Amino acid sequence: MIKLNAKPVNFKMGEYISNGYEFYKANFGSLLGAFLLAMIMSIIPFCGLLAIGNFYKYCRDLRAGRNVSAGDIFNFDDFTPYFLIQLVLLGGMMVIYIPMLFMIPMMADRDPSAGPPALFIIYMIFVYIAILIVCLKGFYMPALISLGRIIDIKEAWKISSVMTKGNLLSIFLYSLAVGVLSQLGIIACFIGLIFTMPFLYAAHYFAYEDALKQVTYDEIQEIGIKNEL
């Protein structure tokens, strides 16, 4: 496990996007094949996040010049932490929908032409903002689990929250930018998405690699992680 000194990361949005693009362009066939395998693995219940985490490992090994194979994607070493994250998310969604059950009778007796009640609108805005903040603060969790070998999700959340401090807006804008760029394949009648979506995760990898280098505090360990990444 990498020894980390949790601290806010110097987020370099333009650098991550540029490096992700160059890396994807230089390794197009390998990354595309790995991404397709990750999508196949995502079909397995509760393995979606695990598949993406394994894709980041694949990027690390490919970037380091190691031998990579399809077996790197179909690896279940990190299944438990990602499974627990999905259980937490599922529980959170159930909690979110409980108040909506009490609003249904209110909406049933309301004139449809009047639109949804103000209370419902306010609640949904609050929910969307809360989900966005949680996603942004947990941005580095995949890196901490898959690349940093931190399998305790509470610890991963705690460290990620510190790393994202002061960077929530930058991470949001970055995620929005790479999200739009990765969706350019829609122009080719959605088939092109297969070719543009891997860029999103390649760019994320560089954001994760740089962040882990910034928070590694043990000099000997830092040399190891730089060579590994």
PDB file of C-alpha atoms in Angstrom:
ATOM      1  CA  MET A   1       0.000   0.000   0.000  1.00  0.00           C
ATOM      2  CA  ILE A   2       1.293   3.467  -0.875  1.00  0.00           C
ATOM      3  CA  LYS A   3       2.013   5.693   2.106  1.00  0.00           C
ATOM      4  CA  LEU A   4       0.125   8.924   1.603  1.00  0.00           C
ATOM      5  CA  ASN A   5       0.189  12.332   3.193  1.00  0.00           C
ATOM      6  CA  ALA A   6      -3.325  13.492   2.367  1.00  0.00           C
ATOM      7  CA  LYS A   7      -3.294  17.095   1.188  1.00  0.00           C
ATOM      8  CA  PRO A   8      -5.070  19.207  -1.441  1.00  0.00           C
ATOM      9  CA  VAL A   9      -3.824  18.406  -4.927  1.00  0.00           C
ATOM     10  CA  ASN A  10      -2.553  20.962  -7.413  1.00  0.00           C
ATOM     11  CA  PHE A  11      -5.091  20.157 -10.123  1.00  0.00           C
ATOM     12  CA  LYS A  12      -3.734  20.595 -13.666  1.00  0.00           C
ATOM     13  CA  MET A  13      -6.787  20.304 -15.885  1.00  0.00           C
ATOM     14  CA  GLY A  14      -5.206  21.184 -19.245  1.00  0.00           C
ATOM     15  CA  GLU A  15      -2.232  18.902 -18.653  1.00  0.00           C
ATOM     16  CA  TYR A  16      -4.426  15.904 -17.866  1.00  0.00           C
ATOM     17  CA  ILE A  17      -6.535  16.381 -20.976  1.00  0.00           C
ATOM     18  CA  SER A  18      -3.482  16.858 -23.217  1.00  0.00           C
ATOM     19  CA  ASN A  19      -1.584  13.891 -21.760  1.00  0.00           C
ATOM     20  CA  GLY A  20      -4.666  11.698 -21.921  1.00  0.00           C
ATOM     21  CA  TYR A  21      -5.170  12.518 -25.583  1.00  0.00           C
ATOM     22  CA  GLU A  22      -1.511  11.895 -26.499  1.00  0.00           C
ATOM     23  CA  PHE A  23      -1.442   8.644 -24.530  1.00  0.00           C
ATOM     24  CA  TYR A  24      -4.641   7.404 -26.162  1.00  0.00           C
ATOM     25  CA  LYS A  25      -3.432   8.394 -29.623  1.00  0.00           C
ATOM     26  CA  ALA A  26      -0.109   6.610 -29.131  1.00  0.00           C
ATOM     27  CA  ASN A  27      -1.728   3.446 -27.743  1.00  0.00           C
ATOM     28  CA  PHE A  28      -5.053   3.507 -29.556  1.00  0.00           C
ATOM     29  CA  GLY A  29      -5.392  -0.208 -30.271  1.00  0.00           C
ATOM     30  CA  SER A  30      -4.324  -1.377 -26.818  1.00  0.00           C
ATOM     31  CA  LEU A  31      -6.490   1.079 -24.901  1.00  0.00           C
ATOM     32  CA  LEU A  32      -9.506   0.539 -27.127  1.00  0.00           C
ATOM     33  CA  GLY A  33      -9.256  -3.227 -26.692  1.00  0.00           C
ATOM     34  CA  ALA A  34      -8.848  -2.895 -22.917  1.00  0.00           C
ATOM     35  CA  PHE A  35     -11.815  -0.532 -22.738  1.00  0.00           C
ATOM     36  CA  LEU A  36     -14.039  -2.928 -24.690  1.00  0.00           C
ATOM     37  CA  LEU A  37     -13.061  -5.733 -22.313  1.00  0.00           C
ATOM     38  CA  ALA A  38     -13.851  -3.469 -19.365  1.00  0.00           C
ATOM     39  CA  MET A  39     -17.301  -2.804 -20.823  1.00  0.00           C
ATOM     40  CA  ILE A  40     -17.853  -6.556 -21.185  1.00  0.00           C
ATOM     41  CA  MET A  41     -16.797  -7.082 -17.581  1.00  0.00           C
ATOM     42  CA  SER A  42     -19.189  -4.323 -16.510  1.00  0.00           C
ATOM     43  CA  ILE A  43     -22.068  -6.573 -17.569  1.00  0.00           C
ATOM     44  CA  ILE A  44     -21.271  -8.770 -14.568  1.00  0.00           C
ATOM     45  CA  PRO A  45     -23.368  -7.538 -11.600  1.00  0.00           C
ATOM     46  CA  PHE A  46     -21.475  -5.203  -9.245  1.00  0.00           C
ATOM     47  CA  CYS A  47     -18.369  -5.275 -11.450  1.00  0.00           C
ATOM     48  CA  GLY A  48     -18.745  -1.974 -13.302  1.00  0.00           C
ATOM     49  CA  LEU A  49     -16.526   0.095 -11.009  1.00  0.00           C
ATOM     50  CA  LEU A  50     -14.074  -2.785 -10.670  1.00  0.00           C
ATOM     51  CA  ALA A  51     -13.701  -2.996 -14.448  1.00  0.00           C
ATOM     52  CA  ILE A  52     -12.862   0.706 -14.707  1.00  0.00           C
ATOM     53  CA  GLY A  53     -10.429   0.402 -11.813  1.00  0.00           C
ATOM     54  CA  ASN A  54      -8.691  -2.438 -13.635  1.00  0.00           C
ATOM     55  CA  PHE A  55      -8.563  -0.265 -16.749  1.00  0.00           C
ATOM     56  CA  TYR A  56      -6.591   2.315 -14.755  1.00  0.00           C
ATOM     57  CA  LYS A  57      -4.171  -0.420 -13.695  1.00  0.00           C
ATOM     58  CA  TYR A  58      -3.857  -1.391 -17.343  1.00  0.00           C
ATOM     59  CA  CYS A  59      -2.996   2.215 -18.220  1.00  0.00           C
ATOM     60  CA  ARG A  60      -0.372   2.284 -15.458  1.00  0.00           C
ATOM     61  CA  ASP A  61       1.310  -0.900 -16.657  1.00  0.00           C
ATOM     62  CA  LEU A  62       1.121   0.089 -20.318  1.00  0.00           C
ATOM     63  CA  ARG A  63       2.635   3.469 -19.547  1.00  0.00           C
ATOM     64  CA  ALA A  64       5.411   1.792 -17.548  1.00  0.00           C
ATOM     65  CA  GLY A  65       6.258  -0.485 -20.491  1.00  0.00           C
ATOM     66  CA  ARG A  66       5.145  -3.670 -18.781  1.00  0.00           C
ATOM     67  CA  ASN A  67       3.541  -6.606 -20.554  1.00  0.00           C
ATOM     68  CA  VAL A  68      -0.237  -6.182 -20.508  1.00  0.00           C
ATOM     69  CA  SER A  69      -2.979  -8.649 -21.361  1.00  0.00           C
ATOM     70  CA  ALA A  70      -6.744  -9.153 -21.278  1.00  0.00           C
ATOM     71  CA  GLY A  71      -6.331 -10.884 -17.926  1.00  0.00           C
ATOM     72  CA  ASP A  72      -5.383  -7.538 -16.402  1.00  0.00           C
ATOM     73  CA  ILE A  73      -8.949  -6.337 -16.967  1.00  0.00           C
ATOM     74  CA  PHE A  74     -10.618  -9.499 -15.684  1.00  0.00           C
ATOM     75  CA  ASN A  75      -9.002  -9.266 -12.280  1.00  0.00           C
ATOM     76  CA  PHE A  76     -11.054  -9.493  -9.087  1.00  0.00           C
ATOM     77  CA  ASP A  77      -8.452  -8.493  -6.501  1.00  0.00           C
ATOM     78  CA  ASP A  78     -10.265  -5.225  -5.728  1.00  0.00           C
ATOM     79  CA  PHE A  79     -13.789  -6.616  -5.871  1.00  0.00           C
ATOM     80  CA  THR A  80     -14.576  -6.137  -2.159  1.00  0.00           C
ATOM     81  CA  PRO A  81     -13.964  -2.368  -1.832  1.00  0.00           C
ATOM     82  CA  TYR A  82     -15.807  -1.584  -5.058  1.00  0.00           C
ATOM     83  CA  PHE A  83     -18.646  -3.889  -4.032  1.00  0.00           C
ATOM     84  CA  LEU A  84     -18.943  -2.047  -0.702  1.00  0.00           C
ATOM     85  CA  ILE A  85     -18.972   1.317  -2.500  1.00  0.00           C
ATOM     86  CA  GLN A  86     -21.864   0.162  -4.664  1.00  0.00           C
ATOM     87  CA  LEU A  87     -23.740  -1.088  -1.614  1.00  0.00           C
ATOM     88  CA  VAL A  88     -23.287   2.323   0.019  1.00  0.00           C
ATOM     89  CA  LEU A  89     -24.519   4.029  -3.155  1.00  0.00           C
ATOM     90  CA  LEU A  90     -27.515   1.701  -3.324  1.00  0.00           C
ATOM     91  CA  GLY A  91     -28.361   2.437   0.298  1.00  0.00           C
ATOM     92  CA  GLY A  92     -27.986   6.155  -0.359  1.00  0.00           C
ATOM     93  CA  MET A  93     -30.382   5.997  -3.289  1.00  0.00           C
ATOM     94  CA  MET A  94     -32.952   4.193  -1.148  1.00  0.00           C
ATOM     95  CA  VAL A  95     -32.674   6.902   1.514  1.00  0.00           C
ATOM     96  CA  ILE A  96     -33.146   9.567  -1.157  1.00  0.00           C
ATOM     97  CA  TYR A  97     -36.336   7.976  -2.461  1.00  0.00           C
ATOM     98  CA  ILE A  98     -37.987   7.541   0.962  1.00  0.00           C
ATOM     99  CA  PRO A  99     -39.097  11.219   1.215  1.00  0.00           C
ATOM    100  CA  MET A 100     -40.438  10.986  -2.329  1.00  0.00           C
ATOM    101  CA  LEU A 101     -42.843   8.256  -1.214  1.00  0.00           C
ATOM    102  CA  PHE A 102     -44.480  10.768   1.125  1.00  0.00           C
ATOM    103  CA  MET A 103     -44.700  13.332  -1.667  1.00  0.00           C
ATOM    104  CA  ILE A 104     -46.558  11.029  -4.052  1.00  0.00           C
ATOM    105  CA  PRO A 105     -49.989  11.513  -2.387  1.00  0.00           C
ATOM    106  CA  MET A 106     -49.437  15.268  -2.466  1.00  0.00           C
ATOM    107  CA  MET A 107     -48.666  15.164  -6.180  1.00  0.00           C
ATOM    108  CA  ALA A 108     -51.546  12.770  -6.946  1.00  0.00           C
ATOM    109  CA  ASP A 109     -54.140  15.277  -5.716  1.00  0.00           C
ATOM    110  CA  ARG A 110     -52.503  18.172  -7.515  1.00  0.00           C
ATOM    111  CA  ASP A 111     -53.665  19.597 -10.848  1.00  0.00           C
ATOM    112  CA  PRO A 112     -51.178  18.313 -13.475  1.00  0.00           C
ATOM    113  CA  SER A 113     -51.270  21.648 -15.280  1.00  0.00           C
ATOM    114  CA  ALA A 114     -49.932  23.341 -12.143  1.00  0.00           C
ATOM    115  CA  GLY A 115     -46.709  21.349 -12.352  1.00  0.00           C
ATOM    116  CA  PRO A 116     -44.860  19.659  -9.462  1.00  0.00           C
ATOM    117  CA  PRO A 117     -45.128  21.245  -5.989  1.00  0.00           C
ATOM    118  CA  ALA A 118     -42.402  23.645  -4.900  1.00  0.00           C
ATOM    119  CA  LEU A 119     -41.373  21.292  -2.086  1.00  0.00           C
ATOM    120  CA  PHE A 120     -40.649  18.527  -4.599  1.00  0.00           C
ATOM    121  CA  ILE A 121     -38.589  20.842  -6.806  1.00  0.00           C
ATOM    122  CA  ILE A 122     -36.553  22.123  -3.856  1.00  0.00           C
ATOM    123  CA  TYR A 123     -35.936  18.584  -2.652  1.00  0.00           C
ATOM    124  CA  MET A 124     -34.745  17.388  -6.071  1.00  0.00           C
ATOM    125  CA  ILE A 125     -32.390  20.378  -6.403  1.00  0.00           C
ATOM    126  CA  PHE A 126     -30.959  19.539  -2.980  1.00  0.00           C
ATOM    127  CA  VAL A 127     -30.554  15.888  -3.995  1.00  0.00           C
ATOM    128  CA  TYR A 128     -28.761  16.712  -7.240  1.00  0.00           C
ATOM    129  CA  ILE A 129     -26.396  19.132  -5.494  1.00  0.00           C
ATOM    130  CA  ALA A 130     -25.659  16.585  -2.761  1.00  0.00           C
ATOM    131  CA  ILE A 131     -24.935  13.839  -5.318  1.00  0.00           C
ATOM    132  CA  LEU A 132     -22.666  16.170  -7.291  1.00  0.00           C
ATOM    133  CA  ILE A 133     -20.665  17.133  -4.199  1.00  0.00           C
ATOM    134  CA  VAL A 134     -20.282  13.492  -3.146  1.00  0.00           C
ATOM    135  CA  CYS A 135     -19.075  12.524  -6.635  1.00  0.00           C
ATOM    136  CA  LEU A 136     -16.577  15.380  -6.737  1.00  0.00           C
ATOM    137  CA  LYS A 137     -15.207  14.738  -3.235  1.00  0.00           C
ATOM    138  CA  GLY A 138     -14.872  11.042  -4.062  1.00  0.00           C
ATOM    139  CA  PHE A 139     -13.118  11.748  -7.371  1.00  0.00           C
ATOM    140  CA  TYR A 140      -9.822  10.158  -6.303  1.00  0.00           C
ATOM    141  CA  MET A 141     -11.309   7.040  -4.708  1.00  0.00           C
ATOM    142  CA  PRO A 142     -10.750   4.814  -7.788  1.00  0.00           C
ATOM    143  CA  ALA A 143      -7.095   5.874  -7.840  1.00  0.00           C
ATOM    144  CA  LEU A 144      -6.663   5.250  -4.129  1.00  0.00           C
ATOM    145  CA  ILE A 145      -8.244   1.793  -4.362  1.00  0.00           C
ATOM    146  CA  SER A 146      -6.851   0.495  -7.653  1.00  0.00           C
ATOM    147  CA  LEU A 147      -3.499   2.290  -7.799  1.00  0.00           C
ATOM    148  CA  GLY A 148      -2.869   3.135  -4.163  1.00  0.00           C
ATOM    149  CA  ARG A 149      -4.060  -0.203  -2.757  1.00  0.00           C
ATOM    150  CA  ILE A 150      -6.180   1.457  -0.069  1.00  0.00           C
ATOM    151  CA  ILE A 151      -8.980  -1.086   0.328  1.00  0.00           C
ATOM    152  CA  ASP A 152     -10.705   0.580   3.286  1.00  0.00           C
ATOM    153  CA  ILE A 153     -13.384   2.684   1.590  1.00  0.00           C
ATOM    154  CA  LYS A 154     -13.751   4.960   4.635  1.00  0.00           C
ATOM    155  CA  GLU A 155     -10.044   5.742   4.502  1.00  0.00           C
ATOM    156  CA  ALA A 156     -10.200   6.192   0.711  1.00  0.00           C
ATOM    157  CA  TRP A 157     -13.123   8.609   1.094  1.00  0.00           C
ATOM    158  CA  LYS A 158     -11.330  10.543   3.834  1.00  0.00           C
ATOM    159  CA  ILE A 159      -8.141  10.926   1.791  1.00  0.00           C
ATOM    160  CA  SER A 160     -10.042  11.798  -1.397  1.00  0.00           C
ATOM    161  CA  SER A 161     -12.007  14.476   0.467  1.00  0.00           C
ATOM    162  CA  VAL A 162      -8.757  16.099   1.553  1.00  0.00           C
ATOM    163  CA  MET A 163      -7.164  15.797  -1.884  1.00  0.00           C
ATOM    164  CA  THR A 164     -10.124  17.509  -3.559  1.00  0.00           C
ATOM    165  CA  LYS A 165     -10.259  20.377  -1.062  1.00  0.00           C
ATOM    166  CA  GLY A 166     -10.301  23.663  -2.974  1.00  0.00           C
ATOM    167  CA  ASN A 167     -10.497  21.812  -6.291  1.00  0.00           C
ATOM    168  CA  LEU A 168     -14.185  20.921  -6.548  1.00  0.00           C
ATOM    169  CA  LEU A 169     -14.888  23.541  -9.222  1.00  0.00           C
ATOM    170  CA  SER A 170     -11.777  22.582 -11.212  1.00  0.00           C
ATOM    171  CA  ILE A 171     -12.668  18.894 -11.027  1.00  0.00           C
ATOM    172  CA  PHE A 172     -16.233  19.675 -12.098  1.00  0.00           C
ATOM    173  CA  LEU A 173     -15.070  21.722 -15.099  1.00  0.00           C
ATOM    174  CA  TYR A 174     -12.496  19.079 -15.993  1.00  0.00           C
ATOM    175  CA  SER A 175     -15.071  16.279 -15.784  1.00  0.00           C
ATOM    176  CA  LEU A 176     -17.452  18.339 -17.896  1.00  0.00           C
ATOM    177  CA  ALA A 177     -14.772  19.035 -20.519  1.00  0.00           C
ATOM    178  CA  VAL A 178     -13.530  15.451 -20.908  1.00  0.00           C
ATOM    179  CA  GLY A 179     -17.121  14.226 -20.763  1.00  0.00           C
ATOM    180  CA  VAL A 180     -18.055  16.406 -23.730  1.00  0.00           C
ATOM    181  CA  LEU A 181     -14.929  15.392 -25.658  1.00  0.00           C
ATOM    182  CA  SER A 182     -15.566  11.706 -25.006  1.00  0.00           C
ATOM    183  CA  GLN A 183     -19.097  12.056 -26.345  1.00  0.00           C
ATOM    184  CA  LEU A 184     -17.994  13.334 -29.748  1.00  0.00           C
ATOM    185  CA  GLY A 185     -18.549   9.836 -31.095  1.00  0.00           C
ATOM    186  CA  ILE A 186     -22.281  10.566 -31.046  1.00  0.00           C
ATOM    187  CA  ILE A 187     -21.683  12.412 -34.317  1.00  0.00           C
ATOM    188  CA  ALA A 188     -20.991   9.007 -35.880  1.00  0.00           C
ATOM    189  CA  CYS A 189     -24.435   7.678 -34.945  1.00  0.00           C
ATOM    190  CA  PHE A 190     -23.305   6.505 -31.495  1.00  0.00           C
ATOM    191  CA  ILE A 191     -20.951   3.862 -32.942  1.00  0.00           C
ATOM    192  CA  GLY A 192     -18.130   6.379 -32.620  1.00  0.00           C
ATOM    193  CA  LEU A 193     -18.594   6.427 -28.843  1.00  0.00           C
ATOM    194  CA  ILE A 194     -16.700   3.142 -28.718  1.00  0.00           C
ATOM    195  CA  PHE A 195     -13.657   4.988 -30.036  1.00  0.00           C
ATOM    196  CA  THR A 196     -13.969   8.249 -28.059  1.00  0.00           C
ATOM    197  CA  MET A 197     -15.064   7.012 -24.622  1.00  0.00           C
ATOM    198  CA  PRO A 198     -11.653   5.474 -23.724  1.00  0.00           C
ATOM    199  CA  PHE A 199     -10.200   8.994 -23.886  1.00  0.00           C
ATOM    200  CA  LEU A 200     -12.280   9.928 -20.825  1.00  0.00           C
ATOM    201  CA  TYR A 201     -10.660   7.231 -18.704  1.00  0.00           C
ATOM    202  CA  ALA A 202      -7.191   7.807 -20.168  1.00  0.00           C
ATOM    203  CA  ALA A 203      -7.425  11.457 -19.116  1.00  0.00           C
ATOM    204  CA  HIS A 204      -8.680  10.399 -15.675  1.00  0.00           C
ATOM    205  CA  TYR A 205      -5.673   8.132 -15.332  1.00  0.00           C
ATOM    206  CA  PHE A 206      -3.278  11.056 -15.719  1.00  0.00           C
ATOM    207  CA  ALA A 207      -5.234  13.038 -13.147  1.00  0.00           C
ATOM    208  CA  TYR A 208      -4.914  10.100 -10.759  1.00  0.00           C
ATOM    209  CA  GLU A 209      -1.235   9.474 -11.509  1.00  0.00           C
ATOM    210  CA  ASP A 210      -0.298  13.082 -10.859  1.00  0.00           C
ATOM    211  CA  ALA A 211      -2.397  13.256  -7.690  1.00  0.00           C
ATOM    212  CA  LEU A 212      -0.792  10.139  -6.198  1.00  0.00           C
ATOM    213  CA  LYS A 213       2.671  11.498  -6.910  1.00  0.00           C
ATOM    214  CA  GLN A 214       1.779  14.730  -5.144  1.00  0.00           C
ATOM    215  CA  VAL A 215       0.544  13.097  -1.941  1.00  0.00           C
ATOM    216  CA  THR A 216       3.217  10.403  -1.604  1.00  0.00           C
ATOM    217  CA  TYR A 217       5.423  11.457   1.307  1.00  0.00           C
ATOM    218  CA  ASP A 218       7.835   8.592   1.921  1.00  0.00           C
ATOM    219  CA  GLU A 219      10.832   9.325  -0.354  1.00  0.00           C
ATOM    220  CA  ILE A 220      11.689   5.667  -0.907  1.00  0.00           C
ATOM    221  CA  GLN A 221       8.024   4.846  -1.473  1.00  0.00           C
ATOM    222  CA  GLU A 222       7.719   7.838  -3.774  1.00  0.00           C
ATOM    223  CA  ILE A 223      10.484   6.526  -6.020  1.00  0.00           C
ATOM    224  CA  GLY A 224       8.630   3.218  -6.171  1.00  0.00           C
ATOM    225  CA  ILE A 225       5.277   4.735  -7.088  1.00  0.00           C
ATOM    226  CA  LYS A 226       6.836   6.959  -9.759  1.00  0.00           C
ATOM    227  CA  ASN A 227       8.459   3.930 -11.339  1.00  0.00           C
ATOM    228  CA  GLU A 228       5.246   1.926 -10.971  1.00  0.00           C
ATOM    229  CA  LEU A 229       3.086   4.666 -12.427  1.00  0.00           C
TER     230      LEU A 229
END
